[in-house]
mmCIF file of C-alpha atoms and ligand atoms in Angstrom:
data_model
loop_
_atom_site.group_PDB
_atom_site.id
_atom_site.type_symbol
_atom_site.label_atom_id
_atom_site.label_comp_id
_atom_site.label_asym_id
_atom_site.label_seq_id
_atom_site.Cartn_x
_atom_site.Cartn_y
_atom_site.Cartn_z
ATOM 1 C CA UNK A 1 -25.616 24.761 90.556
ATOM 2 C CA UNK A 2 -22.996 25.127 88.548
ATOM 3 C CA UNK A 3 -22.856 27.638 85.369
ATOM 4 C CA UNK A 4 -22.724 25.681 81.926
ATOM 5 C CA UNK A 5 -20.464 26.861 79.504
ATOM 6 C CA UNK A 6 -24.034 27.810 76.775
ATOM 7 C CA UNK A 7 -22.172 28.165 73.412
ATOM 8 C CA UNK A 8 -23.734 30.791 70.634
ATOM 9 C CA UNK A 9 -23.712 30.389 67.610
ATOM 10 C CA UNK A 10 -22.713 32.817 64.965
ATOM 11 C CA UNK A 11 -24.896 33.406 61.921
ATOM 12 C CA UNK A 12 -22.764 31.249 59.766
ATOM 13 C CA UNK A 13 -23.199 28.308 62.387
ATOM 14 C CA UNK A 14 -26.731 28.688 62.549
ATOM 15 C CA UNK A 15 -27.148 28.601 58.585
ATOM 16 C CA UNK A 16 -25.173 25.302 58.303
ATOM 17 C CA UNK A 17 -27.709 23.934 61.374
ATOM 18 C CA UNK A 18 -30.232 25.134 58.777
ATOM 19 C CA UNK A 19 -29.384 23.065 56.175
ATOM 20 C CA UNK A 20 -28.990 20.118 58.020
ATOM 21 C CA UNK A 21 -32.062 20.374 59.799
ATOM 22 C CA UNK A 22 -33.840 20.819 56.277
ATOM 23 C CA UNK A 23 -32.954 18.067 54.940
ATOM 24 C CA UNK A 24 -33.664 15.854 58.170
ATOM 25 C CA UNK A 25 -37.212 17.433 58.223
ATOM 26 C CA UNK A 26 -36.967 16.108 54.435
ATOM 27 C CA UNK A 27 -36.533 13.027 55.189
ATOM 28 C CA UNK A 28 -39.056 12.714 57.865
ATOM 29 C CA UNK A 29 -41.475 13.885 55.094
ATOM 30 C CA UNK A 30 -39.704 11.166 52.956
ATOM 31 C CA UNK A 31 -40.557 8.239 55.336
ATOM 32 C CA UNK A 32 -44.064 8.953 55.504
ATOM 33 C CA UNK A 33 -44.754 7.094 52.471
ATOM 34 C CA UNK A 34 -43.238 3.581 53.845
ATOM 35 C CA UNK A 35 -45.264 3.697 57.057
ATOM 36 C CA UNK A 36 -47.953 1.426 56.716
ATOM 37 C CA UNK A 37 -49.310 -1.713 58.149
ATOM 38 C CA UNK A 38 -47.047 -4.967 57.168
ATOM 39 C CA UNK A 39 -43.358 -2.875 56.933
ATOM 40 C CA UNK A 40 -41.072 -3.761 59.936
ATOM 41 C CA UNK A 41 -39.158 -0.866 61.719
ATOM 42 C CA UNK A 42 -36.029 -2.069 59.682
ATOM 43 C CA UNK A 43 -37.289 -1.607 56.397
ATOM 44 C CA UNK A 44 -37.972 2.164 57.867
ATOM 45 C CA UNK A 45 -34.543 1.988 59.065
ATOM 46 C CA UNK A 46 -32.751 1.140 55.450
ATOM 47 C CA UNK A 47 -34.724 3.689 53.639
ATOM 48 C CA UNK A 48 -33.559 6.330 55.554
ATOM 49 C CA UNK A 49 -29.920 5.204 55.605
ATOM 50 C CA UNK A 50 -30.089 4.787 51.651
ATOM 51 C CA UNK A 51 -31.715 8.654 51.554
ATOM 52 C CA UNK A 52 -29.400 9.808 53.421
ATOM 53 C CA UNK A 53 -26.649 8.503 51.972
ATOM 54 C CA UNK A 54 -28.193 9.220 48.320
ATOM 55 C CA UNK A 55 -28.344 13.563 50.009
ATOM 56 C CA UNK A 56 -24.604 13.343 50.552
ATOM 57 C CA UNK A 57 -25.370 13.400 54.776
ATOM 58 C CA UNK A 58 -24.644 11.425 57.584
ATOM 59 C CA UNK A 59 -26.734 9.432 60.201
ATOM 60 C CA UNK A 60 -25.769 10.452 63.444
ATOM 61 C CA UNK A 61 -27.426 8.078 65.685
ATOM 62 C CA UNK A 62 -25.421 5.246 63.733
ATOM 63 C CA UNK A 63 -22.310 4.386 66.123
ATOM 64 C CA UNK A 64 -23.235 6.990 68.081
ATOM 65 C CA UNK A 65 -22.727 7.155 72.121
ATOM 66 C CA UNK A 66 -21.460 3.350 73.326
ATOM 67 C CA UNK A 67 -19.550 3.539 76.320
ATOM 68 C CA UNK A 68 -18.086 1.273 79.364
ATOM 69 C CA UNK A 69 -21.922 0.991 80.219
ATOM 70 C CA UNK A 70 -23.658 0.120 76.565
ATOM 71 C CA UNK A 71 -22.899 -0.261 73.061
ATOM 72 C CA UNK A 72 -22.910 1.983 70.639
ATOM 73 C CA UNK A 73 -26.394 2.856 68.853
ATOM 74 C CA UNK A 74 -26.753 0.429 65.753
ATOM 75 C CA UNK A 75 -28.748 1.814 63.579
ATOM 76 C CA UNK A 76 -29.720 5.111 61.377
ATOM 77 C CA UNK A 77 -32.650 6.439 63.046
ATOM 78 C CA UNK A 78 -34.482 5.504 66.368
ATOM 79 C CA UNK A 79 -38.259 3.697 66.174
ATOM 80 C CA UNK A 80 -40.680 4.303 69.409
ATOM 81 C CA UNK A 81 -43.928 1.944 68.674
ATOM 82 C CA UNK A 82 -46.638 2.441 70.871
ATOM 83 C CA UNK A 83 -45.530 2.011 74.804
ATOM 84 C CA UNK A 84 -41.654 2.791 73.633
ATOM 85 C CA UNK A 85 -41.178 6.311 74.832
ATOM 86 C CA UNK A 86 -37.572 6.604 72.919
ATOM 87 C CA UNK A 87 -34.247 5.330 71.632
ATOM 88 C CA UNK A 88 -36.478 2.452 70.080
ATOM 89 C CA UNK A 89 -34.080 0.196 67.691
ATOM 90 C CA UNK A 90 -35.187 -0.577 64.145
ATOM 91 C CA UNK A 91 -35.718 -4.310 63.949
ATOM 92 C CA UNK A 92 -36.246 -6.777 61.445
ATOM 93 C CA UNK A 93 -39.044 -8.410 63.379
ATOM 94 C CA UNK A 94 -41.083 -5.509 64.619
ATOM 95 C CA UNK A 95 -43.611 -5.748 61.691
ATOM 96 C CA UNK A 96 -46.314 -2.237 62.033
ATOM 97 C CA UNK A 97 -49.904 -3.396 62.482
ATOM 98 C CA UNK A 98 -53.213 -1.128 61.752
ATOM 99 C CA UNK A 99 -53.623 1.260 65.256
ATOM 100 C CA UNK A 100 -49.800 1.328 66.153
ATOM 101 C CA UNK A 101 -48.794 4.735 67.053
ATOM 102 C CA UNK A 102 -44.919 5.299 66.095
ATOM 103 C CA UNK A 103 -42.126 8.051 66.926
ATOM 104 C CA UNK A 104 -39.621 8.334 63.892
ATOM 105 C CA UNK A 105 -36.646 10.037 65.383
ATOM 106 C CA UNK A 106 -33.873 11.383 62.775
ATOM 107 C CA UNK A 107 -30.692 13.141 63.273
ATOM 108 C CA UNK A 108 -28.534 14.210 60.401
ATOM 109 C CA UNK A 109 -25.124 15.338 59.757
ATOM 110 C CA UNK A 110 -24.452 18.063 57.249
ATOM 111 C CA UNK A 111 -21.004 19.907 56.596
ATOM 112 C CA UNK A 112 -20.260 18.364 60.405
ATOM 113 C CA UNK A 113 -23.820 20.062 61.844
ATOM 114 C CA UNK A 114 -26.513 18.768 63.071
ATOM 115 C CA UNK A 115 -30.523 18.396 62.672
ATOM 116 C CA UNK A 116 -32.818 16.454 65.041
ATOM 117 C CA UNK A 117 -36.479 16.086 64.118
ATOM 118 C CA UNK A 118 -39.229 13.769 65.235
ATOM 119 C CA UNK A 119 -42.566 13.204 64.342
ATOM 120 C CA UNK A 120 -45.403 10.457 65.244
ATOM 121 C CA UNK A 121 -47.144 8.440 62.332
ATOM 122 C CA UNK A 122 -50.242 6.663 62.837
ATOM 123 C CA UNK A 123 -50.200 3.176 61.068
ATOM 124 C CA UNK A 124 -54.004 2.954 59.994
ATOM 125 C CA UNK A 125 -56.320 4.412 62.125
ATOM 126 C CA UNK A 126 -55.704 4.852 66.176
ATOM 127 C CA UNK A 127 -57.298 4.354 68.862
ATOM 128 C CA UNK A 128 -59.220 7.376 70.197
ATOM 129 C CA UNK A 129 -56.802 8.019 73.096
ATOM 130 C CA UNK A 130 -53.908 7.315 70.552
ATOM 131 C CA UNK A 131 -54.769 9.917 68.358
ATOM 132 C CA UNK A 132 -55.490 12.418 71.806
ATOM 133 C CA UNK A 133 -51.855 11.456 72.826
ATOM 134 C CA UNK A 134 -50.358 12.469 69.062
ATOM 135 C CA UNK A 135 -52.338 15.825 69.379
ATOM 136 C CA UNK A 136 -51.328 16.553 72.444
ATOM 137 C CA UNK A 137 -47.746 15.843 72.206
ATOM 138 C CA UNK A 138 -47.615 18.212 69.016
ATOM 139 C CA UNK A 139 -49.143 20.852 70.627
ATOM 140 C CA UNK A 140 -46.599 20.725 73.323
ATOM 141 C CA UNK A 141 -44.218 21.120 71.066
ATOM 142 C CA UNK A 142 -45.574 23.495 69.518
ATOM 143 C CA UNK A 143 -46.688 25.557 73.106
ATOM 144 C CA UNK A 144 -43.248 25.214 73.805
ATOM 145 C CA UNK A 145 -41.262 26.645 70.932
ATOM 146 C CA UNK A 146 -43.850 29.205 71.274
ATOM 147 C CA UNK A 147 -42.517 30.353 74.877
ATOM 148 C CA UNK A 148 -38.669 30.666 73.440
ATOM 149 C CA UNK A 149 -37.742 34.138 72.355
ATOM 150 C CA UNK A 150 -34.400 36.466 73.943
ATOM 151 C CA UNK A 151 -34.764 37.173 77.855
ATOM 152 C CA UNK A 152 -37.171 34.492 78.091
ATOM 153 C CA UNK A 153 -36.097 31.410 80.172
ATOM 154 C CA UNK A 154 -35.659 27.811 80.107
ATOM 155 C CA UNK A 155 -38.197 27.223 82.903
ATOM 156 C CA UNK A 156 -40.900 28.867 80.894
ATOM 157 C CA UNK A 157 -40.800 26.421 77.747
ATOM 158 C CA UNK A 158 -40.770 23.080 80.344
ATOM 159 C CA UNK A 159 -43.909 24.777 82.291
ATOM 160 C CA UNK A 160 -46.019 25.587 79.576
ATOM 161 C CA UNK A 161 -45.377 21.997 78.484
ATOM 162 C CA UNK A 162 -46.175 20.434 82.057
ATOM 163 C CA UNK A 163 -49.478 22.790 82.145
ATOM 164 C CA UNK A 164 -50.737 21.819 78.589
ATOM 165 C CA UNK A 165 -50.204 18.004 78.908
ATOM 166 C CA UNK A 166 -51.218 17.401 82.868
ATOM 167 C CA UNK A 167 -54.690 19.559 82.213
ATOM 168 C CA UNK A 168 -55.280 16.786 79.053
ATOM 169 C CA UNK A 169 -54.997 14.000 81.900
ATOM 170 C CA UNK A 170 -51.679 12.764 80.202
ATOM 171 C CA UNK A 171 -47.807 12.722 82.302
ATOM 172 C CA UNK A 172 -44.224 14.031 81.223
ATOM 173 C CA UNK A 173 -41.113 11.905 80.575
ATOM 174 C CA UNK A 174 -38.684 13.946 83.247
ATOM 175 C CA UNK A 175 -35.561 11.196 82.362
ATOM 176 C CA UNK A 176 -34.913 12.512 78.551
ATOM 177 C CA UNK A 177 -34.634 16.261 78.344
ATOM 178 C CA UNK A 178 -34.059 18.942 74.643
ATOM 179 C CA UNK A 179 -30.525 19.379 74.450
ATOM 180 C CA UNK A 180 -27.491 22.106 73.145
ATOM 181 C CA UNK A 181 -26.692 20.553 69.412
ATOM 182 C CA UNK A 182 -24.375 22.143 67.447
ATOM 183 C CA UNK A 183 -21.317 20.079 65.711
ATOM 184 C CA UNK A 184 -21.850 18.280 68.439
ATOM 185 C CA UNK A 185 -24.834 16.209 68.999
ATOM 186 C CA UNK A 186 -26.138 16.514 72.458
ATOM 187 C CA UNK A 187 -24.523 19.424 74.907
ATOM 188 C CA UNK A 188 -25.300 22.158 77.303
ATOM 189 C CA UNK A 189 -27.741 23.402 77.837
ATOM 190 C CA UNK A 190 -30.341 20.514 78.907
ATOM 191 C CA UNK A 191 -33.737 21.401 78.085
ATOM 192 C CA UNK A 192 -36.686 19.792 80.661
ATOM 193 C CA UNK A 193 -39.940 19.192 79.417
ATOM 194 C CA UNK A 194 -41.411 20.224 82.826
ATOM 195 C CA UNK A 195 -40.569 23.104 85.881
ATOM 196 C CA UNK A 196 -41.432 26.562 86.775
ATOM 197 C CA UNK A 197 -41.689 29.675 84.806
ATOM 198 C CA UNK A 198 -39.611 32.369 85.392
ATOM 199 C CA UNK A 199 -36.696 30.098 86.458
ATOM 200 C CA UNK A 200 -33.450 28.727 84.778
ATOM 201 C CA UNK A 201 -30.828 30.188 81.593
ATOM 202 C CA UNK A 202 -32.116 32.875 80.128
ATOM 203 C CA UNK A 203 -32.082 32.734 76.079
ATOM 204 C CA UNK A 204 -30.016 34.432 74.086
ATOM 205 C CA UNK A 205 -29.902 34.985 70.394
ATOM 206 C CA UNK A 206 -27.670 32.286 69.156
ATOM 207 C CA UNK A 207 -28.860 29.790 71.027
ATOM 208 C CA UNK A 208 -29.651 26.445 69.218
ATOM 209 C CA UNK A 209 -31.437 23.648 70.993
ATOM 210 C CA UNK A 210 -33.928 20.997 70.802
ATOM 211 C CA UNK A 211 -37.679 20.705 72.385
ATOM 212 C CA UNK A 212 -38.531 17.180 71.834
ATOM 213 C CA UNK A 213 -40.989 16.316 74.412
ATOM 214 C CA UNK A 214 -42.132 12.897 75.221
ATOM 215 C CA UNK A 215 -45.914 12.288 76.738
ATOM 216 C CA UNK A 216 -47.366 9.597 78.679
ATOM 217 C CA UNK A 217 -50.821 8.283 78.844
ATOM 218 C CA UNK A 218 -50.309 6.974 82.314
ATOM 219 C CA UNK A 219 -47.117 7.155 84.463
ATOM 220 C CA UNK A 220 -44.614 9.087 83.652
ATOM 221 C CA UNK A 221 -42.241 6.634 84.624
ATOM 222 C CA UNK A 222 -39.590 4.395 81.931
ATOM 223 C CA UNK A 223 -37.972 1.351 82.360
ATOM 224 C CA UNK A 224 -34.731 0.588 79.956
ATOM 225 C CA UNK A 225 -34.330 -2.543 78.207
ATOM 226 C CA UNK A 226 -31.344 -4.591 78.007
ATOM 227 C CA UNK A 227 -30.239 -3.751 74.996
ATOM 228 C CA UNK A 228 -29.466 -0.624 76.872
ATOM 229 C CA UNK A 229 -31.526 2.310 74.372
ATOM 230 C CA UNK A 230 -35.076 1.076 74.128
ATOM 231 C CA UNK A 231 -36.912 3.088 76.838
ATOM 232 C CA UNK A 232 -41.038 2.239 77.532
ATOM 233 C CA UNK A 233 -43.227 3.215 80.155
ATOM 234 C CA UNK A 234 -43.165 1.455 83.497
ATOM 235 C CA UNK A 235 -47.184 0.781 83.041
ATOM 236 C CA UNK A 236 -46.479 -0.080 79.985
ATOM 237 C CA UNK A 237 -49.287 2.497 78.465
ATOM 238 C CA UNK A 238 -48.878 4.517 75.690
ATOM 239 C CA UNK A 239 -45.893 7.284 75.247
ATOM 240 C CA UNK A 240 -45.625 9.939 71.998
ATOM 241 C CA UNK A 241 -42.798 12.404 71.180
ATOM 242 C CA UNK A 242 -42.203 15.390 68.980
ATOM 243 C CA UNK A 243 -39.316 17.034 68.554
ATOM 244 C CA UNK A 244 -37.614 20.388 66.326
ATOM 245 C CA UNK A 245 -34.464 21.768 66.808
ATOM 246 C CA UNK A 246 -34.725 25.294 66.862
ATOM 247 C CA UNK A 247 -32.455 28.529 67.188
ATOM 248 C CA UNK A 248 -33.444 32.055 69.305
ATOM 249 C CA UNK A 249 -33.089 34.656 67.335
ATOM 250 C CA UNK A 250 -33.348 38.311 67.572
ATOM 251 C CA UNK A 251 -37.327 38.306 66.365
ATOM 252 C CA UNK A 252 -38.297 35.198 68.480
ATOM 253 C CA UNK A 253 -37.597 31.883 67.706
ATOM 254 C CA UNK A 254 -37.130 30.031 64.417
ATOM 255 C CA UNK A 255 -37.951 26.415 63.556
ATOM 256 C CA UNK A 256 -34.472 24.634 61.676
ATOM 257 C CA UNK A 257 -35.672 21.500 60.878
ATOM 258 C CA UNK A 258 -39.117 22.068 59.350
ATOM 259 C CA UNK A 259 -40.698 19.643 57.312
ATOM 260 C CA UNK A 260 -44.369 19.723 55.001
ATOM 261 C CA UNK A 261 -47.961 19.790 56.741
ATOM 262 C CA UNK A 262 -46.401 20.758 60.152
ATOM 263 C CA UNK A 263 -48.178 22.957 62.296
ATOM 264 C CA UNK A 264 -45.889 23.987 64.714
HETATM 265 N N1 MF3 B 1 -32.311 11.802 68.286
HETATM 266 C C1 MF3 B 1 -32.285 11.523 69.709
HETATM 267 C C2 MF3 B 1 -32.481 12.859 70.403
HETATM 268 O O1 MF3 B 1 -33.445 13.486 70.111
HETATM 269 C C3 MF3 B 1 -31.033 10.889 70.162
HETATM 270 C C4 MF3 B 1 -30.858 9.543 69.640
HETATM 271 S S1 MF3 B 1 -29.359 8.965 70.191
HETATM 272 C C5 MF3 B 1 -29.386 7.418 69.580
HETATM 273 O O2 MF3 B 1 -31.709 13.365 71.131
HETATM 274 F F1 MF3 B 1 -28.192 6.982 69.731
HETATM 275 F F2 MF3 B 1 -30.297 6.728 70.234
HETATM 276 F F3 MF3 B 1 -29.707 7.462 68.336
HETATM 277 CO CO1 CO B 2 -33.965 13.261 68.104
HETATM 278 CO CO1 CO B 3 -32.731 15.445 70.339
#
């Protein structure tokens, strides 16, 4: 396999990261509030852009990555309800009803850095296997920031992951992996949510990634949409995400975009 060019970032770098992903983990905290049964996924999607705007940042996912293949991403943040494992759209007509289960995915700019956070809300109360999912997911998030520290590798964050979520019955998303972010948004090194310990990069203070792992109830298969983003499971059972982006540092590993009432 080819060696990645794995860019570290200087102590400067990592404080700017810092104060982007602060304010996204704000504004996670901020959208709590609006999540309730009746609101569509585009009201969601306004109030963030307006909050954003309002903090002096920048939504990345707006404009971001159209190619030859798709267009661009058209709106602020991304919206996963219930069998949607990611890259859901915010839509006028998706209205939230009591027992959805929803991913709220946000990414924001600051002085040209970035921070990418995601959390699951319930709308009401869930289903008992909906709120199993949510737990689980968050503890694999949180077992897997827990396995990051210098001279450990990449391989041992996506295993401890796999182990967790397959002994809970549940599957993991292998087409969407954590990802490099820096001023850019998404680059080296990729970041599985499954594999073996002991292999892969080893970390290295300075290293700033995401763990943002996405859990199935049944197969861990997606399908895309046409409007080339929205990804849901092939079985078209449940899926539930949680992501930090997070930098190793000399001590371990510390959490840049945290936001109140997290555990991780
Ligand atoms: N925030 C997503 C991630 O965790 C990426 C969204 S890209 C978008 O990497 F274009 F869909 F917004
Ligand atoms: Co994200
Ligand atoms: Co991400």
């Amino acid at each position: 396999m080819a060696r990645e060019l794995i860019t570290l970032l200087s102590s400067r770098e990592v404080d700017k990261m810092r104060r982007a992903g602060h304010l996204a983990g704000q504004l996670l905290h901020h959208l709590s509030t609006f999540v309730k049964p009746g609101v569509s996924t585009l009201e969601l999607n306004d109030e963030a852009e307006r909050w954003t705007q309002a903090h002096g940042a920048k939504s990345a996912p707006l404009g971001y990555g159209g190619d030859k293949d798709r267009p661009a991403f058209p709106r602020s943040i991304c919206t996963s309800v219930n069998e949607v494992v990611c890259h859901g759209i915010p839509n006028a007509k998706e209205i939230l009803k009591e027992g959805d289960i929803m991913n709220i995915d946000v990414t924001l700019i600051v002085d040209g850095y970035h921070g990418d956070t995601s959390k699951m809300f319930f709308v009401g109360e869930p289903a008992p296997v909906a709120r199993k999912l949510v737990e689980v997911t968050n503890e694999c998030r949180r077992l897997g920031i827990a396995a990051v520290k210098p001279n450990a590798r990449v391989g041992d964050i996506g295993a401890v992951i796999q182990e967790y979520a397959e002994a809970q019955g549940f599957s993991v998303v292998q087409d969407f992996v954590g990802h490099g972010i820096s001023n850019v948004f998404h680059t080296a090194p990729q970041i599985p949510h499954y594999g073996d310990r002991g292999k892969g990069l080893r970390l290295r203070p300075g290293m700033v990634f995401t763990i943002e792992p996405m859990i199935n109830v049944g197969t861990w298969e997606v399908e895309i949409m046409a409007d080339e983003w929205t990804a849901l499971t092939l079985d078209r059972k449940l899926s539930a995400q949680a992501e930090h982006t997070i930098a190793v540092v000399e001590g371990g590993v510390e959490i840049l975009t945290p936001y109140p009432g997290d555990d991780a």
